[in-house]
Coordinates of C-alpha atoms in Angstrom, one line a residue:
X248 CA -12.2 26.0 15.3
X249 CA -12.2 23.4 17.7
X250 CA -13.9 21.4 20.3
X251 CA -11.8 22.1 23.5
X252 CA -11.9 21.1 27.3
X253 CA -9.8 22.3 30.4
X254 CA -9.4 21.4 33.5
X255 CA -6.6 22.0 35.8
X256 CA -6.3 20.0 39.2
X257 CA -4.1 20.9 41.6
X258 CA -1.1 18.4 43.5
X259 CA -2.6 16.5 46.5
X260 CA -2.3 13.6 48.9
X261 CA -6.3 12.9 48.3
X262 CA -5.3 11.8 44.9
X263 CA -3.3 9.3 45.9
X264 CA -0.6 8.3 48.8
X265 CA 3.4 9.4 47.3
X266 CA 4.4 6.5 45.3
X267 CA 1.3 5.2 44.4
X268 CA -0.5 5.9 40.9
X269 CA -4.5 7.2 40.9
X270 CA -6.6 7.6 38.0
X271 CA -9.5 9.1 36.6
X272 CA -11.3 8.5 33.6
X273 CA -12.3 11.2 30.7
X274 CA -15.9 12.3 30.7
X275 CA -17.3 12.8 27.4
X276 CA -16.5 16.0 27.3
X277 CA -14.0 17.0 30.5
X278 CA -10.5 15.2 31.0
X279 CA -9.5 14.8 34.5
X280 CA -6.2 13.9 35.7
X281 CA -4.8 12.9 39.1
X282 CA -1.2 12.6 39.4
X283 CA 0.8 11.2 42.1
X284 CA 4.6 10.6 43.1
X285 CA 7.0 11.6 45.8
X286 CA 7.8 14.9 44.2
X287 CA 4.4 15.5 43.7
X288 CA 2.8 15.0 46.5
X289 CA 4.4 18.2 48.3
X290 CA 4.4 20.5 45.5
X291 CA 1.8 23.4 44.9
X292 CA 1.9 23.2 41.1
X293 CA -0.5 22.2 38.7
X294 CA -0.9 20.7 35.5
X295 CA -2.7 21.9 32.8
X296 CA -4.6 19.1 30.8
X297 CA -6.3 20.4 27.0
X298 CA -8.0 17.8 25.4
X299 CA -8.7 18.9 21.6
X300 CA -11.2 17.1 19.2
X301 CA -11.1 17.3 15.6
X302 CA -12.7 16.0 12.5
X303 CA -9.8 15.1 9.8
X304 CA -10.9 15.7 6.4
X305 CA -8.9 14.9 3.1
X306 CA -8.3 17.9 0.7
X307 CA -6.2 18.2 -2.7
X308 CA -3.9 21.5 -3.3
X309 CA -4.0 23.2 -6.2
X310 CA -1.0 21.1 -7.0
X311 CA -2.9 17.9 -6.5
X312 CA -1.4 17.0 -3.7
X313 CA -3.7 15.2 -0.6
X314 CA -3.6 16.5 2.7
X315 CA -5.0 16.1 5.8
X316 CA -6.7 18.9 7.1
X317 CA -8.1 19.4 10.8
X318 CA -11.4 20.5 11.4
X319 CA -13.9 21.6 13.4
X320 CA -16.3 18.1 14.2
X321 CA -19.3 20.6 14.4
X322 CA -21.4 17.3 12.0
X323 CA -19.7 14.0 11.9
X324 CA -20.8 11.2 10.4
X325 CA -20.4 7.6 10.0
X326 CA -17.0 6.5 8.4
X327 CA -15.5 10.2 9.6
X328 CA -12.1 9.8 11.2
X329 CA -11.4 12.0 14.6
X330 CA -8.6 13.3 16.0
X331 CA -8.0 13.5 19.7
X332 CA -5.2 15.6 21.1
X333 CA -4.4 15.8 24.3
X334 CA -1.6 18.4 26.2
X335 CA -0.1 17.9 29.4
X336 CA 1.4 20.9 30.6
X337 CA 3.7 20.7 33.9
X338 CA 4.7 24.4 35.0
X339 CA 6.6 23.0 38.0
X340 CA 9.7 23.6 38.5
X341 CA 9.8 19.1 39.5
X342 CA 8.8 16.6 37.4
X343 CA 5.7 14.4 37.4
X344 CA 5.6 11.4 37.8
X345 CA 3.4 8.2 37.1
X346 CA 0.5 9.6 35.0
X347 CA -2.0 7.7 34.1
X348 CA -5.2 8.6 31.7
X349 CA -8.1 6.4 32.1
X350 CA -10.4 7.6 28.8
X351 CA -13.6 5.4 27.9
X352 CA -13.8 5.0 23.9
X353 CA -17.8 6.1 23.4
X354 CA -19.8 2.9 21.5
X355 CA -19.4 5.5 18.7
X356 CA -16.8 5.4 17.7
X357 CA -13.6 3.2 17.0
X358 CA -10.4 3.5 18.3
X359 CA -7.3 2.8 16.0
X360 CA -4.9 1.3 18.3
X361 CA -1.9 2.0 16.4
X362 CA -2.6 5.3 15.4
X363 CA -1.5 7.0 19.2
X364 CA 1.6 9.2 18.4
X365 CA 3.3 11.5 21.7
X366 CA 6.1 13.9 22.2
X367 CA 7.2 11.6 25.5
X368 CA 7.4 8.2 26.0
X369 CA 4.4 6.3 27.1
X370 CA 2.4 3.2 26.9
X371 CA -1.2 2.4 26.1
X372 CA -3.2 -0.1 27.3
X373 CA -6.7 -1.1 26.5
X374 CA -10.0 -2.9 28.0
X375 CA -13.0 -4.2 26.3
X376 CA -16.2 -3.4 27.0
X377 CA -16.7 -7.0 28.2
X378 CA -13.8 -6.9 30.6
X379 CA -13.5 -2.9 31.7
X380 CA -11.1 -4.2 34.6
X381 CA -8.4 -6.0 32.8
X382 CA -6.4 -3.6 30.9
X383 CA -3.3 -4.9 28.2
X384 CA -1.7 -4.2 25.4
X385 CA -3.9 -4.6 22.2
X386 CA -1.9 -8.0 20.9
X387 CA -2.6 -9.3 24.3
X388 CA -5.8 -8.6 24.6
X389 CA -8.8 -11.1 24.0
X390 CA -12.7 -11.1 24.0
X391 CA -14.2 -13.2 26.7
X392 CA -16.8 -15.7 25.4
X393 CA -20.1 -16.9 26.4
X394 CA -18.5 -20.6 26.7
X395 CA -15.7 -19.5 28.5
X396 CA -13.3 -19.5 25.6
X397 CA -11.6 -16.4 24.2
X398 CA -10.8 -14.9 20.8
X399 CA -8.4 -12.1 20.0
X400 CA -9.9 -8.3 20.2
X401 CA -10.4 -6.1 18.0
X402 CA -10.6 -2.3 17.6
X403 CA -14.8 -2.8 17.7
X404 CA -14.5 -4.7 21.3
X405 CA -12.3 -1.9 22.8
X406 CA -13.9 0.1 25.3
X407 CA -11.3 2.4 27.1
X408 CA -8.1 3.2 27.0
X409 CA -5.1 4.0 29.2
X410 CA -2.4 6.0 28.1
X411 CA 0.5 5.8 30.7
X412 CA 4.0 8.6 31.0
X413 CA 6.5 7.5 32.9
X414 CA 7.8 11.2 33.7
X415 CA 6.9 14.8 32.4
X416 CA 9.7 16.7 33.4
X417 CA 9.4 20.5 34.6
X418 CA 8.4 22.9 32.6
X419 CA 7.6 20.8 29.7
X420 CA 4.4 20.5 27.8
X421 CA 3.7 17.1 26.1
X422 CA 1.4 15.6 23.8
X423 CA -0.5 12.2 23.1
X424 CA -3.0 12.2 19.8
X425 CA -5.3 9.3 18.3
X426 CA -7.5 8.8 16.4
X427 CA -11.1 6.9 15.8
X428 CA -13.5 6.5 13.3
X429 CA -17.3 7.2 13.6
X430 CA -19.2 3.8 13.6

């Protein structure tokens, strides 16, 4: 069992002029993605994005060995680790180009920033909740202060993240996971 969400969006110049990237943030429950790029722009395709939710629990074998099981998060509680997984399925027959996932991290929960693992290359960014605009990579990113000064963030300051693919080529399905832990 899991907690899943579809939502397929078709190629279009309304999501953004060809060369230019567009964006569109994740819901709490619905994952929306507009993608843009030359190839793009003309094509009638779609992509398919899945995002799955899971609860990962720790179980020993009969051998004694730990594991890490996912679950369904029908109860989670504080201290519980989540797993997000998330597919992006291009059935074109071009490639995509300049995808960008703008997904809020809920006050819940806390996001591990080195825990995001992918079956393409891509880059994540992140913005705190005190500076939505300004997103960086999590060594570069800082709190801003009442006083004007800064301090480094941490994984309790971040409030959205944006995971970035350079190119999902056609016909391939790729994957992005991380995880968080209930507050």
């Amino acid at each position: 069992m899991r907690h899943e969400s579809n939502m397929t969006l078709p190629f279009a110049r309304a999501c953004a002029p060809a060369g230019k990237r567009a964006r569109l943030g994740l819901a709490s429950a619905a994952l929306a993605l507009c993608l843009s790029g030359p190839a793009l722009a003309e094509g009638d395709d779609e992509i398919a994005v899945t995002l799955e939710t899971f609860k990962l629990v720790e179980t020993v074998d009969d051998d004694g060995q730990t594991r890490t099981e996912r679950v369904a998060p029908d109860t989670v509680l504080p201290g519980d680790r989540i797993l997000y997984s998330i597919a992006l399925d291009n059935p074109g027959e071009e490639p995509a180009s300049d995808l960008s996932l703008d997904l809020p991290i809920h006050e819940a929960l806390v996001v591990a920033p080195d825990s995001f693992t992918g079956s393409v290359a891509f880059e994540v960014t992140f913005a705190v909740r005190m500076a939505p605009e300004d997103y960086l990579t999590f060594p570069e990113l800082v709190v801003p202060l009442d006083d004007g000064s800064t301090r480094p963030a941490t994984p309790e300051d971040l409030g959205a993240v944006r995971v970035s693919i350079a190119e999902l080529s056609a016909l391939e399905t790729a994957f992005v996971e991380y995880e968080a832990n209930v507050r």
